[in-house]
PDB file of C-alpha atoms and ligand atoms in Angstrom:
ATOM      1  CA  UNK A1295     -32.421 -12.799 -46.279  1.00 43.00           C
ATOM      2  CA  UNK A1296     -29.657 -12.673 -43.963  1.00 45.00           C
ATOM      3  CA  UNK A1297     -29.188 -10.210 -40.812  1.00 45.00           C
ATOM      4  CA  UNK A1298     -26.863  -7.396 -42.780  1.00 46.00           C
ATOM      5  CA  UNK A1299     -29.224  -7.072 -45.783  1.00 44.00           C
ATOM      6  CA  UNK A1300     -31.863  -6.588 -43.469  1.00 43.00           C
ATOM      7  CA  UNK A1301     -30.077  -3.654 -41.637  1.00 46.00           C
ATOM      8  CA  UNK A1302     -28.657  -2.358 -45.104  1.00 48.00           C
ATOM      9  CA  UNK A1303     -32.738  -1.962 -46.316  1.00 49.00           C
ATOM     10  CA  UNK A1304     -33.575  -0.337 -42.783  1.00 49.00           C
ATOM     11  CA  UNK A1305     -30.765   2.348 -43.282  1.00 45.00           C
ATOM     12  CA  UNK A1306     -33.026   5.925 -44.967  1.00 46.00           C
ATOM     13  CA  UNK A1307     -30.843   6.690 -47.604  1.00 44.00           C
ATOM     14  CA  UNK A1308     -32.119  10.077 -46.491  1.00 45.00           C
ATOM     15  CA  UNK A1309     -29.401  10.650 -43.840  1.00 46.00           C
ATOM     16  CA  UNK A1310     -27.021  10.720 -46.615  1.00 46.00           C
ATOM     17  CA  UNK A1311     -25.632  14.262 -47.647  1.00 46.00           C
ATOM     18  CA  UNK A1312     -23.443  15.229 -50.505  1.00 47.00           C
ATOM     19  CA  UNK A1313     -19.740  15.448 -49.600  1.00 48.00           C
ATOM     20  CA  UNK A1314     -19.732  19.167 -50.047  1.00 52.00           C
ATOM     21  CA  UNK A1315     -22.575  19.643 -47.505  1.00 50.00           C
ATOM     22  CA  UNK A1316     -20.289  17.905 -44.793  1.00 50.00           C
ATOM     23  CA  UNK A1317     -17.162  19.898 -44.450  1.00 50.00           C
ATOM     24  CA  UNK A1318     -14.194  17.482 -42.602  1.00 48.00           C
ATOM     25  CA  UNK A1319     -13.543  17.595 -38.939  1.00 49.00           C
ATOM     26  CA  UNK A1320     -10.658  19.924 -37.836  1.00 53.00           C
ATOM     27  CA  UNK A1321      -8.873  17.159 -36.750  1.00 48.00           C
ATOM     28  CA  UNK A1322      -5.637  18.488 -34.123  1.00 45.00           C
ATOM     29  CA  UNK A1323      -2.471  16.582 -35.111  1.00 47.00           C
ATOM     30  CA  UNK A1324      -1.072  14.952 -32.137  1.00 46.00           C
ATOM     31  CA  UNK A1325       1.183  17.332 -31.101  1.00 50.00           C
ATOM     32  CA  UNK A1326      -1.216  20.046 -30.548  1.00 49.00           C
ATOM     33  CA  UNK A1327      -3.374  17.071 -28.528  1.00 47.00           C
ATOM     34  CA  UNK A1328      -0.797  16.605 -26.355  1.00 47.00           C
ATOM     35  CA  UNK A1329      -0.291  20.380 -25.845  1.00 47.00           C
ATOM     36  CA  UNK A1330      -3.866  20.915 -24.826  1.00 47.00           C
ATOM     37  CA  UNK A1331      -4.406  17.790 -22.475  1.00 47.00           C
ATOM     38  CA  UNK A1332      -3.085  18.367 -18.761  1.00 50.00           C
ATOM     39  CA  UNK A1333       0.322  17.104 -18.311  1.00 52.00           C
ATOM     40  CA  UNK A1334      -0.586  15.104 -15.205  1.00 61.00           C
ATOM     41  CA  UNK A1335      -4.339  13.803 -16.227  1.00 68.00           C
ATOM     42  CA  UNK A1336      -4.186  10.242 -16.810  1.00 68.00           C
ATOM     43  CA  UNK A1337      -7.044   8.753 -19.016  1.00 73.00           C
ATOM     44  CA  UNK A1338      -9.575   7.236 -16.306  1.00 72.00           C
ATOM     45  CA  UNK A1339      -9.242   3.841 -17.848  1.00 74.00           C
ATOM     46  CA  UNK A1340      -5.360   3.622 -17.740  1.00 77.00           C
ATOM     47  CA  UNK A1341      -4.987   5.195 -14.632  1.00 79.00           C
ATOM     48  CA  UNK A1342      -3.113   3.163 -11.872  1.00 82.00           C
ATOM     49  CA  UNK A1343      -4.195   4.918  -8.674  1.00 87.00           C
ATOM     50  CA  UNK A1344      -7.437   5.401  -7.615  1.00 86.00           C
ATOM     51  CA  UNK A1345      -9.839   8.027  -6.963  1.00 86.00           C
ATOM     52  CA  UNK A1346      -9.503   9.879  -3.587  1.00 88.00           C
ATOM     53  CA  UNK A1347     -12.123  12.449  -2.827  1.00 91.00           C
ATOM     54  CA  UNK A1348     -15.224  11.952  -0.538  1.00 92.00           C
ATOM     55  CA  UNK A1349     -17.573  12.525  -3.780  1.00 90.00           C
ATOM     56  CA  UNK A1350     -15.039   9.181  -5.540  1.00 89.00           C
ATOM     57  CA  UNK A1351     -14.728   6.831  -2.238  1.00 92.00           C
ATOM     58  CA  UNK A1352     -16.022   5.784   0.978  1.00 93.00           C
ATOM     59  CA  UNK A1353     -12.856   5.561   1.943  1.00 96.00           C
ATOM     60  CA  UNK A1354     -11.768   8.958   1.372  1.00 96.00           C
ATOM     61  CA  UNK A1355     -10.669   9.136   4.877  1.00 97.00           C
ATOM     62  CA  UNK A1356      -7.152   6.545   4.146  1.00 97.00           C
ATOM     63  CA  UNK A1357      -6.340   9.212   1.358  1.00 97.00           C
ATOM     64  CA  UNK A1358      -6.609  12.183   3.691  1.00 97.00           C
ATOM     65  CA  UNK A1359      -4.723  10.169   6.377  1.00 97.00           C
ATOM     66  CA  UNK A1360      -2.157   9.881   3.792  1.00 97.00           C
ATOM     67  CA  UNK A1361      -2.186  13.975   3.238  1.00 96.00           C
ATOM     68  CA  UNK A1362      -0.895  13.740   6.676  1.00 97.00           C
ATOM     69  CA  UNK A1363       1.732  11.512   6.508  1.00 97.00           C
ATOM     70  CA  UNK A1364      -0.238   8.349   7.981  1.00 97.00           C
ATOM     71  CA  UNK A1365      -0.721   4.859   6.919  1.00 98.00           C
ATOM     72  CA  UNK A1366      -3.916   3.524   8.442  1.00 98.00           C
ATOM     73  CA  UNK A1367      -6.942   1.148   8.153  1.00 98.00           C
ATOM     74  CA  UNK A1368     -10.042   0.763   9.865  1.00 98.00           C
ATOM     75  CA  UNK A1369     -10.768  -2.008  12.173  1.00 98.00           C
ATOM     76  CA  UNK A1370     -13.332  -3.456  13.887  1.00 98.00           C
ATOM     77  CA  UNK A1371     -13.691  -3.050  17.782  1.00 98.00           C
ATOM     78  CA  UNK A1372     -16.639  -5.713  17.887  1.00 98.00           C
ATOM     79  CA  UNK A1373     -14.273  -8.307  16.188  1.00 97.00           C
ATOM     80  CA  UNK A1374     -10.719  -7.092  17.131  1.00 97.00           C
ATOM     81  CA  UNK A1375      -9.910  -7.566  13.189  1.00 97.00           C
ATOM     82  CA  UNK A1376      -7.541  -5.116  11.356  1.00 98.00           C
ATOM     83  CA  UNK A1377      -8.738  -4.783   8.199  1.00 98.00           C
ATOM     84  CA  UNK A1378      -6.521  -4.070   5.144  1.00 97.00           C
ATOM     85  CA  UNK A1379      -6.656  -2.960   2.865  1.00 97.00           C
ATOM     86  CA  UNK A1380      -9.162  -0.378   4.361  1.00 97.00           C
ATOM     87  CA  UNK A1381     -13.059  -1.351   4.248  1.00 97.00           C
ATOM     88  CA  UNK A1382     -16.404   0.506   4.337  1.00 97.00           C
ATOM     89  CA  UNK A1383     -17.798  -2.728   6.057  1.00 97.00           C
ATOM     90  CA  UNK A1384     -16.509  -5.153   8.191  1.00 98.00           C
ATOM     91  CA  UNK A1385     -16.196  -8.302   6.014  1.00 97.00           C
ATOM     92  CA  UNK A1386     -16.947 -10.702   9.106  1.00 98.00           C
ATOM     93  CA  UNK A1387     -19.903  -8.670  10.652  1.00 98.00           C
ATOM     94  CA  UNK A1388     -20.937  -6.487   8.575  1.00 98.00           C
ATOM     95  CA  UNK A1389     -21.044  -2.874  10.618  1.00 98.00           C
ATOM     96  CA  UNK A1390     -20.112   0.234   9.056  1.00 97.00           C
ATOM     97  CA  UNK A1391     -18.637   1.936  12.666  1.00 98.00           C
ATOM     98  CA  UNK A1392     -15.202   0.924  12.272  1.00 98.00           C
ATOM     99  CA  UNK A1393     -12.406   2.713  14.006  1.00 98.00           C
ATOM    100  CA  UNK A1394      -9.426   3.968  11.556  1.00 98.00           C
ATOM    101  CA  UNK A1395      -5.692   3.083  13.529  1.00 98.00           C
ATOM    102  CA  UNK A1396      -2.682   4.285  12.117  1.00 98.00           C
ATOM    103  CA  UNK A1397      -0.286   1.637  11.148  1.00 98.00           C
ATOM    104  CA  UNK A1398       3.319   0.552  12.109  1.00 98.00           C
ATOM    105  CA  UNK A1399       6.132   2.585   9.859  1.00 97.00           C
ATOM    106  CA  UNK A1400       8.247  -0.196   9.679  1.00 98.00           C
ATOM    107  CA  UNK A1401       8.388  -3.449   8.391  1.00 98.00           C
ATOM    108  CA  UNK A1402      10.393  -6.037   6.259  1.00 98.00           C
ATOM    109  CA  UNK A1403      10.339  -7.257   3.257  1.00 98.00           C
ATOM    110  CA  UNK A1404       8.848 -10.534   2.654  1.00 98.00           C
ATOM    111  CA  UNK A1405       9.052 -10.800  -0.952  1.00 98.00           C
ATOM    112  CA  UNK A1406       9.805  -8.978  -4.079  1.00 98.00           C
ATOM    113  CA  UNK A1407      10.236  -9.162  -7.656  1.00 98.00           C
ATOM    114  CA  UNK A1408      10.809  -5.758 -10.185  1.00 97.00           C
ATOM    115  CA  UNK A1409       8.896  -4.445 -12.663  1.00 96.00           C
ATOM    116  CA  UNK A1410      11.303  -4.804 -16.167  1.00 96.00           C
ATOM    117  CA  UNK A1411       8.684  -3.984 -18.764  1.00 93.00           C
ATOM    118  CA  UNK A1412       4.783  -2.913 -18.811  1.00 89.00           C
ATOM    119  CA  UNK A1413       5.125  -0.661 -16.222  1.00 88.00           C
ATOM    120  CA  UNK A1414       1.537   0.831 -15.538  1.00 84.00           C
ATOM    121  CA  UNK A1415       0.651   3.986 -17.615  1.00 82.00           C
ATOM    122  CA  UNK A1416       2.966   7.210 -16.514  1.00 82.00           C
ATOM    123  CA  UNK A1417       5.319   4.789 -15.243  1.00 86.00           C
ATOM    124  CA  UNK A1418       7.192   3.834 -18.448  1.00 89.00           C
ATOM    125  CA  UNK A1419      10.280   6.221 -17.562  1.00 91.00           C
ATOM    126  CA  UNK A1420      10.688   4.711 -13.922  1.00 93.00           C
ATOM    127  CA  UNK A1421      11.765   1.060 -14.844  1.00 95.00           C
ATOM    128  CA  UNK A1422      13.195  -0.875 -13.235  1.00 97.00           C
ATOM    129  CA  UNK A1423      11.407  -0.700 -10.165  1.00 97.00           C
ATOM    130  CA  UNK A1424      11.096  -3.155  -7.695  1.00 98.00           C
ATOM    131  CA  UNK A1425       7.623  -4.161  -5.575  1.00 97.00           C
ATOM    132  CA  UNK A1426       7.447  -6.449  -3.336  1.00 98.00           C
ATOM    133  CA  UNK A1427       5.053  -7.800  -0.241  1.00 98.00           C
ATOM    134  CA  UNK A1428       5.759  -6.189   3.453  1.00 98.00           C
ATOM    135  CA  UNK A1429       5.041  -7.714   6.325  1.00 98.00           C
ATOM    136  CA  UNK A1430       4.801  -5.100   9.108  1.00 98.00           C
ATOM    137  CA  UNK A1431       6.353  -4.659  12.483  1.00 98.00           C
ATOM    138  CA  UNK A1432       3.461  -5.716  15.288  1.00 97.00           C
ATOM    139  CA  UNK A1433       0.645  -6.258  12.962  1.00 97.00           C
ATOM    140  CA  UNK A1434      -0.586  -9.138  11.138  1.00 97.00           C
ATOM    141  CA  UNK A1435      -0.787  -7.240   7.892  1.00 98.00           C
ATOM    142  CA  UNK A1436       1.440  -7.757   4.622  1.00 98.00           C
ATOM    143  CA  UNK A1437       1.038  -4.985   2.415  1.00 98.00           C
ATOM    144  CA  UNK A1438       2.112  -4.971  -1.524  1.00 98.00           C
ATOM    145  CA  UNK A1439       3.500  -1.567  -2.809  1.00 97.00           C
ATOM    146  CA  UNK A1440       6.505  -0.067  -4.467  1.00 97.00           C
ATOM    147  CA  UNK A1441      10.197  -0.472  -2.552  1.00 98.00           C
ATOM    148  CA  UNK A1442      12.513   2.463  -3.671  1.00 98.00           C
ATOM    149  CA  UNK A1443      15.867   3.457  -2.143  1.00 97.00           C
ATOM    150  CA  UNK A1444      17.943   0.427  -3.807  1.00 96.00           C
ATOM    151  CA  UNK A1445      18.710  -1.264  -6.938  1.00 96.00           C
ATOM    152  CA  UNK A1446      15.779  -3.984  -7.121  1.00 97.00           C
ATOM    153  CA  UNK A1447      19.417  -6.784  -7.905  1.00 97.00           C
ATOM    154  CA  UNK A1448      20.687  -5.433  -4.471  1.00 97.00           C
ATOM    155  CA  UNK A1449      17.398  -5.582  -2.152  1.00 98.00           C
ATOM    156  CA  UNK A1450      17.223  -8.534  -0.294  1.00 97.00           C
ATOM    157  CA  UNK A1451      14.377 -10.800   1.617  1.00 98.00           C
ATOM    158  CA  UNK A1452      13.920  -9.571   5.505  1.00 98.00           C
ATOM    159  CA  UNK A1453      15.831  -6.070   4.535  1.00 97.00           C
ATOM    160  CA  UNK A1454      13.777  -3.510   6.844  1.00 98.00           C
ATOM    161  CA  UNK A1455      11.862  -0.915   4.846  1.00 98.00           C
ATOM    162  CA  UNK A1456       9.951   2.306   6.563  1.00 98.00           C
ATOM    163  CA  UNK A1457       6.423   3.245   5.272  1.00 98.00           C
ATOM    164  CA  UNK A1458       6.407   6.605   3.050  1.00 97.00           C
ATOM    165  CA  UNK A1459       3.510   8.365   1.927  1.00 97.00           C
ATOM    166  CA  UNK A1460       4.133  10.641  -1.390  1.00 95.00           C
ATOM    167  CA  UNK A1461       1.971  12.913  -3.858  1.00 94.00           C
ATOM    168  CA  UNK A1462       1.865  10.853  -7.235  1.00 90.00           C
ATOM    169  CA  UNK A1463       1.903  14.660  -9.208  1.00 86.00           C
ATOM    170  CA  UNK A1464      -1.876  15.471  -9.522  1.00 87.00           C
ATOM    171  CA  UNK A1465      -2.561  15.843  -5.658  1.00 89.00           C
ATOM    172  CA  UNK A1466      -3.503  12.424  -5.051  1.00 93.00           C
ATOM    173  CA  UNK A1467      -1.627  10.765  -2.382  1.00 95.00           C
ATOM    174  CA  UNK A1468      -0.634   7.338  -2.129  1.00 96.00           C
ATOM    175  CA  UNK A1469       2.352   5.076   0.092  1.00 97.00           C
ATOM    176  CA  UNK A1470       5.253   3.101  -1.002  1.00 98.00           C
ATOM    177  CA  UNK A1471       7.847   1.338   0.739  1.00 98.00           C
ATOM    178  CA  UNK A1472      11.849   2.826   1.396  1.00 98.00           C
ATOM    179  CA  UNK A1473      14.883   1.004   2.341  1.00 98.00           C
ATOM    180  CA  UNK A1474      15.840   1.988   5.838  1.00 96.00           C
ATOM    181  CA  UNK A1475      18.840   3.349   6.621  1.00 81.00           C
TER     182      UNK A1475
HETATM  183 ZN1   ZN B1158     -16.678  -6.984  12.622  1.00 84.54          ZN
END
């Protein structure tokens, strides 16, 4: 006896009601979905940017640093190690008292490339859109985020770029990178 006749015996034909017994689902057509979902809730699964609250993260602190207009990361006095991105731990000792330091607002850009197609969900409308890795001014740290404020064919390697922090349009903050002028 194979596996699926096995299950098929198992199943109480019991469970079974008569089709008028069972009326269907209201099912909502899409549009009316759509109308009653939240325009700026992302499904958790798809969403790009993560979750920022002191119930969500350990590290709620870099979001709220954020709120006020400040890049930072922790670091570790024992070590003198910058960490980044941000940690709970230090990854070379292991202590949880870490110091959070604001970060330098300027930098350059080391490397870039755009984003052309498969953009991240909620981003579909906002291609082309260049990213690229920034090194920044006095720190050993090169950070990977957006770079707005020029046509991804006109940036260039080394252009200087100024940190910028911004509400994605659900509260959450996050930073990006600008040309500077
Ligand atoms: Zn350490």
């Amino acid at each position: 006896m194979s596996p699926e006749t096995g299950r098929r015996r198992r199943a109480p034909a019991a469970v079974l009601s008569p089709p008028e017994a069972t009326p269907p689902p209201a099912v909502a057509s899409p549009t009316e979905r759509e109308r009653s979902k939240p325009a700026a809730k992302r499904p958790f699964l798809l969403d790009f940017f993560p979750l920022e609250t002191a119930d969500q993260t350990r590290l709620h602190r870099f979001y709220e640093r954020l709120r006020e207009g400040r890049l930072s990361t922790t670091r570790c006095s024992r070590d003198d190690l910058l960490h980044w991105p941000p940690r709970t731990a230090c990854p070379k000792c292991h202590t949880e008292i870490l110091d959070w330091v604001d970060l330098p607002e300027r930098g350059r850009v080391y490397a870039f490339s755009a984003v052309l197609a498969g953009a991240p969900y909620g981003m579909e409308d906002e291609v082309p859109f260049a990213v690229g890795l920034v090194d920044l001014d006095g720190v050993p740290l090169r950070l990977f985020g957006r770079i707005e404020g020029r046509p991804w064919t006109a940036l260039r390697i080394g252009e200087p770029v100024r940190v910028e922090t911004y509400d994605i349009g659900d509260g959450r903050m996050f930073y990006r990178f600008r040309v500077a002028d």
